Amino acid sequence: MSTNKIVLIPGDGIGPEVTAAVKRILASAGAEIEWVEHHAGLTAIAQERGVLPQQTLDAIVEHRIALKGPCTTPVSEGFTSVNVQLRQKLDLYAAVRPVRNLSGVSTRFEGVDLVIVRENTEGLYSGIENEITSGVVTSLKVATEAACTRIADWAFDYAVRRNRRRVTVFHKANIMKLTDGLFLRCAQRVHDQKYKIIEHDHAIIDAGCMRLVQDPTQFDVLLLENLYGDVVSDLCAGLVGGLGVVPGANIGNEQAVFEAVHGSAPDIAGKGIANPLALLMSAVMMLNHMADAFHDEAYRRVAEAIKQAYDKALEDGQKTCDLGGGLDTDQFAQAVIDRLKG
Ligand code: NAI
């Protein structure tokens, strides 16, 4: 395996704790990675470099792949989300979040195996908000045919590559006839023109959410615009054990940033009890991506070894508190490392 440089953004809150644990596991598994550390979020502000330093962006552009811990965004005031900025500036237009049951983590449902594909660059997250007059504010929801078509194409192509059966669009086109209507129409057109091999349907998001919590196994790939994708990701995390077990990737044509769905969890930050599994699973996605990007199957073998090790750890009852276990972050990392060699 050749050594490749990957950007590491530890992030805020529990970010440095979970990224340290994941680095340790990857090193023990023999992943040849030279980490290039850069900062964003509150950590970067503390270093007086601004919330998203140009050096951090430049490093991701140069090295093309990053592993990122969560970054805090202040509520109702302060700076624009680092995460939203990063996705928009690097045009990481597809967020992909696989949501699956894990062996050893018992939840209300079995057999959950769905993938959320979220449009990552526009919608209400365009950040165009105005105070029209005192007491009256607006937020502009942006949908462009180009972005709606691009994400639909990505989702259907993903379904083909991963042998998935169906792509379901969640929308609210009955109310937002223009924006969500465009999203829906673009998906339908992309399907009809190129992907008839994949089943395609849609649901109004409120009814779709009800169906999700009644029986998530009826869904396969879910395609959503930005805000709906954000909300439904956390909802789906709750179906399989919570935010500690759902990984993610933000993919563009040039760069990819891998990060867990969860945030910086200020309520448990600094206690050393965060579950590093969601970021570890994101790192496994990253290793598979690296295998393709660097034409090096050794990364895929390391990814598989890590996956088997964390599965085994969970089956052996080695779990962090969020999953009902008693391990802290480092103890869980050690439990995975102990199982790497079989
Ligand atoms: P959160 O995901 O940070 O936390 C929600 C709940 O889940 C908390 O009770 C937390 O303790 C728990 N939790 C999350 N990750 C966990 C883990 N790995 N192990 C164990 N428990 C875990 O969501 P919240 O509280 O809404 O957001 C906190 C901050 O994170 C905000 O500033 C938000 O903007 C930011 N955020 C950043 C994201 C990113 O960087 N991609 C994504 C989501 C939120």
XYZ file of C-alpha atoms and ligand atoms in Angstrom:
386
model
C 0.000 0.000 0.000
C 1.368 3.403 -0.891
C 1.139 6.169 1.719
C -1.304 8.935 0.891
C -1.938 12.277 2.514
C -5.399 12.801 3.954
C -6.614 16.004 5.578
C -7.812 15.592 9.158
C -10.095 18.202 10.722
C -10.564 17.269 14.406
C -13.504 19.672 14.824
C -15.113 20.879 18.044
C -16.686 19.325 21.138
C -16.329 15.540 20.940
C -14.572 15.906 17.565
C -10.976 15.717 18.851
C -11.894 12.734 21.077
C -13.463 10.651 18.326
C -10.920 11.608 15.650
C -8.061 10.569 17.975
C -9.719 7.196 18.571
C -10.289 6.652 14.856
C -6.704 7.596 13.982
C -5.498 5.021 16.509
C -7.673 2.273 15.042
C -6.657 3.074 11.461
C -2.980 3.043 12.419
C -3.378 -0.318 14.185
C -5.151 -1.713 11.126
C -2.180 -0.748 8.957
C -3.808 2.026 6.918
C -0.944 3.880 5.272
C -2.104 7.447 5.786
C -0.128 10.589 6.441
C -2.550 12.878 8.224
C -2.370 16.561 7.351
C -4.115 18.319 10.217
C -6.095 21.504 9.666
C -8.763 23.242 11.674
C -12.242 24.675 11.248
C -14.996 25.871 13.535
C -14.470 27.102 17.080
C -10.967 25.621 17.166
C -9.943 27.718 14.167
C -11.576 30.812 15.657
C -9.587 30.260 18.870
C -6.433 30.264 16.735
C -7.619 33.562 15.212
C -7.753 32.070 11.752
C -11.480 32.592 11.078
C -14.126 29.924 11.159
C -13.070 28.209 7.933
C -9.438 29.100 7.200
C -8.350 29.285 3.574
C -5.466 26.907 4.439
C -8.007 24.252 5.421
C -9.883 24.636 2.139
C -6.631 24.682 0.158
C -5.445 21.502 1.857
C -8.663 19.655 0.965
C -8.407 20.890 -2.629
C -4.787 19.712 -2.770
C -5.216 16.306 -1.130
C -8.808 15.728 -2.315
C -9.921 13.629 0.661
C -10.607 14.656 4.255
C -11.853 13.082 7.455
C -13.692 15.615 9.538
C -14.926 15.765 13.110
C -18.102 17.761 13.844
C -17.986 21.545 14.089
C -20.213 23.601 16.371
C -22.555 26.202 14.889
C -24.106 28.814 17.186
C -27.917 28.839 17.277
C -29.868 31.951 16.161
C -26.751 34.136 15.918
C -23.077 34.152 15.016
C -21.282 32.700 12.033
C -22.683 30.589 9.200
C -22.230 26.846 9.694
C -18.728 25.669 8.800
C -20.245 22.463 7.503
C -22.599 24.253 5.129
C -19.785 26.579 3.975
C -17.415 23.686 3.359
C -19.972 21.783 1.304
C -20.882 24.851 -0.736
C -17.334 26.143 -1.300
C -16.007 22.753 -2.394
C -19.230 21.878 -4.205
C -19.591 18.633 -2.246
C -23.062 18.235 -3.628
C -23.947 14.701 -2.547
C -24.235 13.703 1.092
C -24.522 9.938 1.392
C -25.463 8.323 4.682
C -25.946 4.574 4.926
C -28.305 3.596 7.750
C -28.099 -0.062 8.731
C -28.696 -2.265 11.729
C -25.470 -3.353 13.361
C -25.078 -6.801 14.758
C -24.943 -6.520 18.522
C -27.001 -3.316 18.640
C -30.611 -4.302 19.199
C -33.214 -1.764 18.159
C -36.938 -1.738 17.519
C -36.465 -2.834 13.902
C -34.385 -5.508 12.225
C -33.272 -5.533 8.622
C -32.964 -1.757 8.244
C -30.699 -1.104 5.276
C -31.345 2.217 3.657
C -29.202 4.965 2.215
C -29.944 8.660 2.446
C -28.769 10.791 -0.450
C -29.073 14.478 0.419
C -28.596 17.454 -1.898
C -25.906 19.377 -0.082
C -25.543 22.794 -1.685
C -28.856 24.658 -1.929
C -32.463 24.645 -0.674
C -33.055 26.654 2.493
C -29.389 26.137 3.394
C -28.419 28.685 0.758
C -28.333 31.030 3.739
C -30.224 33.843 2.033
C -32.183 35.339 4.917
C -33.482 38.873 5.181
C -35.180 41.073 7.687
C -37.829 42.773 5.578
C -38.892 45.026 8.398
C -38.842 44.729 12.158
C -40.629 41.494 13.075
C -40.715 40.159 9.513
C -37.959 37.896 8.210
C -37.667 35.692 5.154
C -35.525 32.749 4.148
C -35.098 31.936 0.488
C -35.332 28.339 -0.670
C -33.232 27.913 -3.795
C -33.649 25.039 -6.210
C -31.865 24.984 -9.538
C -32.530 22.553 -12.333
C -28.786 21.911 -12.575
C -28.371 20.923 -8.918
C -31.608 18.922 -8.770
C -30.628 16.992 -11.903
C -27.074 16.442 -10.677
C -28.117 14.975 -7.313
C -30.790 12.803 -8.925
C -28.230 11.455 -11.362
C -25.827 10.781 -8.494
C -28.497 8.942 -6.493
C -29.615 6.719 -9.368
C -26.020 6.038 -10.397
C -25.242 5.098 -6.782
C -28.249 2.754 -6.801
C -26.941 1.032 -9.931
C -23.351 0.763 -8.620
C -24.456 -0.595 -5.252
C -27.119 -2.983 -6.569
C -29.901 -1.111 -4.854
C -33.468 -1.641 -5.917
C -35.342 1.631 -5.642
C -34.903 5.375 -5.207
C -37.681 7.179 -3.311
C -37.899 10.971 -3.300
C -39.281 12.657 -0.182
C -40.751 16.074 -1.001
C -43.394 18.630 -0.179
C -44.280 19.526 -3.733
C -47.956 19.787 -2.833
C -47.094 22.980 -0.938
C -43.762 24.105 -2.436
C -44.901 23.510 -5.960
C -42.022 25.285 -7.681
C -38.972 24.289 -5.615
C -39.903 20.777 -4.524
C -41.830 20.374 -7.770
C -38.593 20.964 -9.670
C -36.693 18.517 -7.441
C -39.357 15.882 -8.061
C -39.570 16.474 -11.816
C -35.792 16.352 -12.261
C -35.618 13.011 -10.443
C -38.428 11.624 -12.568
C -36.771 12.821 -15.789
C -33.345 11.464 -14.849
C -34.960 8.138 -14.000
C -36.967 7.928 -17.209
C -34.033 8.920 -19.406
C -31.258 6.817 -17.896
C -32.211 4.562 -15.022
C -35.359 2.610 -15.836
C -33.579 -0.431 -14.382
C -34.068 1.117 -10.914
C -37.539 1.457 -9.387
C -38.529 5.015 -8.611
C -41.309 6.456 -6.467
C -41.957 9.377 -4.167
C -43.745 10.304 -0.949
C -44.841 13.547 0.618
C -42.319 13.938 3.392
C -44.686 13.975 6.343
C -46.341 10.737 5.293
C -42.926 9.360 4.328
C -41.632 9.993 7.853
C -44.599 8.202 9.333
C -43.931 5.215 7.080
C -40.251 5.333 8.062
C -40.971 4.994 11.761
C -43.630 2.320 11.151
C -41.452 0.120 8.963
C -38.107 1.449 7.689
C -37.370 -1.808 5.872
C -39.785 -0.782 3.100
C -37.280 1.871 1.928
C -34.063 1.493 -0.006
C -32.393 4.715 -1.285
C -34.007 7.975 -0.123
C -33.333 11.105 -2.174
C -33.987 14.414 -0.434
C -33.264 18.110 -0.780
C -30.941 19.695 1.761
C -33.088 20.450 4.829
C -35.227 17.310 4.571
C -32.055 15.244 4.192
C -30.610 16.764 7.342
C -33.709 16.076 9.434
C -34.447 12.620 8.045
C -30.806 11.571 8.596
C -31.161 12.020 12.354
C -34.589 10.382 12.327
C -33.105 7.359 10.564
C -30.154 7.302 12.961
C -32.713 6.845 15.721
C -34.004 3.720 13.994
C -30.691 1.880 14.208
C -29.224 2.914 17.567
C -28.689 6.658 17.413
C -26.177 9.175 16.187
C -23.259 7.110 17.408
C -23.676 4.604 14.589
C -24.441 6.516 11.386
C -21.584 7.510 9.082
C -21.532 9.873 6.153
C -19.660 11.308 3.236
C -19.917 14.592 1.349
C -18.943 13.918 -2.233
C -18.113 16.286 -5.060
C -16.588 15.729 -8.467
C -13.112 16.632 -7.175
C -13.099 16.246 -3.379
C -14.741 14.127 -0.714
C -15.081 14.886 2.996
C -16.044 12.030 5.296
C -17.811 12.783 8.563
C -20.351 11.261 10.919
C -23.943 12.493 10.854
C -23.721 13.595 14.499
C -22.664 16.999 15.761
C -20.165 18.164 18.349
C -22.338 16.909 21.247
C -21.496 19.690 23.733
C -23.435 17.834 26.448
C -20.815 15.072 26.605
C -17.732 16.846 25.193
C -14.588 16.493 27.297
C -15.924 13.484 29.219
C -14.227 10.904 27.009
C -17.447 8.904 26.570
C -18.445 9.731 22.979
C -18.981 6.831 20.638
C -16.275 6.950 17.943
C -18.073 4.336 15.832
C -19.930 6.719 13.509
C -16.671 8.435 12.605
C -14.929 5.065 12.336
C -17.617 3.885 9.915
C -17.117 7.143 7.982
C -13.396 6.321 7.872
C -14.229 2.872 6.500
C -16.215 4.590 3.726
C -13.178 6.813 3.193
C -10.820 3.842 2.904
C -13.061 2.280 0.256
C -13.102 5.621 -1.557
C -9.293 5.722 -1.324
C -9.076 2.239 -2.830
C -10.914 3.589 -5.895
C -9.187 6.984 -5.976
C -5.640 5.601 -5.625
C -6.281 2.309 -7.434
C -5.029 0.480 -4.372
C -7.086 -2.484 -3.170
C -5.038 -2.662 0.039
C -7.161 0.174 1.439
C -10.294 -1.894 0.813
C -8.783 -4.825 2.714
C -8.035 -2.553 5.684
C -11.604 -1.200 5.517
C -13.004 -4.730 5.616
C -10.746 -5.727 8.522
C -11.909 -2.715 10.547
C -15.548 -3.438 9.756
C -15.186 -7.043 10.895
C -13.392 -5.888 14.056
C -16.075 -3.414 15.114
C -18.838 -5.892 14.280
C -17.090 -8.469 16.458
C -16.588 -5.957 19.272
C -20.304 -5.104 19.279
C -21.302 -8.770 19.123
C -19.067 -9.350 22.147
C -21.026 -6.663 24.004
C -18.228 -4.111 23.850
C -20.215 -0.888 23.573
C -20.143 2.739 24.597
C -22.784 4.249 26.927
C -25.028 5.565 24.126
C -25.559 1.940 23.039
C -26.211 0.735 26.567
C -22.650 -0.418 27.224
C -20.109 0.722 29.760
C -17.054 1.562 27.667
C -15.570 4.984 27.179
C -14.213 6.232 23.859
C -10.701 4.857 24.305
C -11.868 1.533 25.707
C -14.114 0.981 22.708
C -11.257 1.904 20.361
C -9.083 -0.646 22.180
C -11.816 -3.293 21.913
C -11.831 -2.796 18.135
C -8.020 -2.855 17.945
C -7.942 -6.092 19.983
C -10.158 -7.732 17.380
C -8.309 -6.518 14.292
C -6.126 -9.571 14.065
C -9.057 -11.963 14.109
P -25.432 16.330 18.239
O -25.439 15.329 17.169
O -24.129 16.963 18.552
O -25.985 15.667 19.592
C -27.319 15.162 19.716
C -27.354 14.136 20.872
O -26.685 12.945 20.445
C -26.626 14.620 22.106
O -27.314 14.168 23.237
C -25.274 13.954 22.012
O -24.648 13.701 23.253
C -25.601 12.649 21.300
N -24.465 12.212 20.474
C -24.081 12.734 19.285
N -22.999 12.109 18.825
C -22.684 11.167 19.740
C -21.648 10.194 19.827
N -20.710 10.066 18.877
N -21.612 9.390 20.918
C -22.538 9.499 21.861
N -23.546 10.390 21.839
C -23.627 11.218 20.781
O -26.526 17.414 17.857
P -26.809 18.855 18.481
O -26.706 18.817 19.961
O -28.062 19.253 17.851
O -25.658 19.790 17.896
C -24.501 20.158 18.618
C -23.626 21.008 17.714
O -23.130 20.221 16.618
C -24.350 22.207 17.089
O -23.499 23.318 17.153
C -24.582 21.778 15.653
O -24.649 22.867 14.779
C -23.360 20.929 15.400
N -23.524 19.930 14.333
C -22.449 19.724 13.519
C -22.516 18.775 12.547
C -21.305 18.574 11.693
O -20.235 19.092 11.994
N -21.402 17.838 10.612
C -23.709 17.962 12.321
C -24.762 18.217 13.285
C -24.664 19.179 14.241
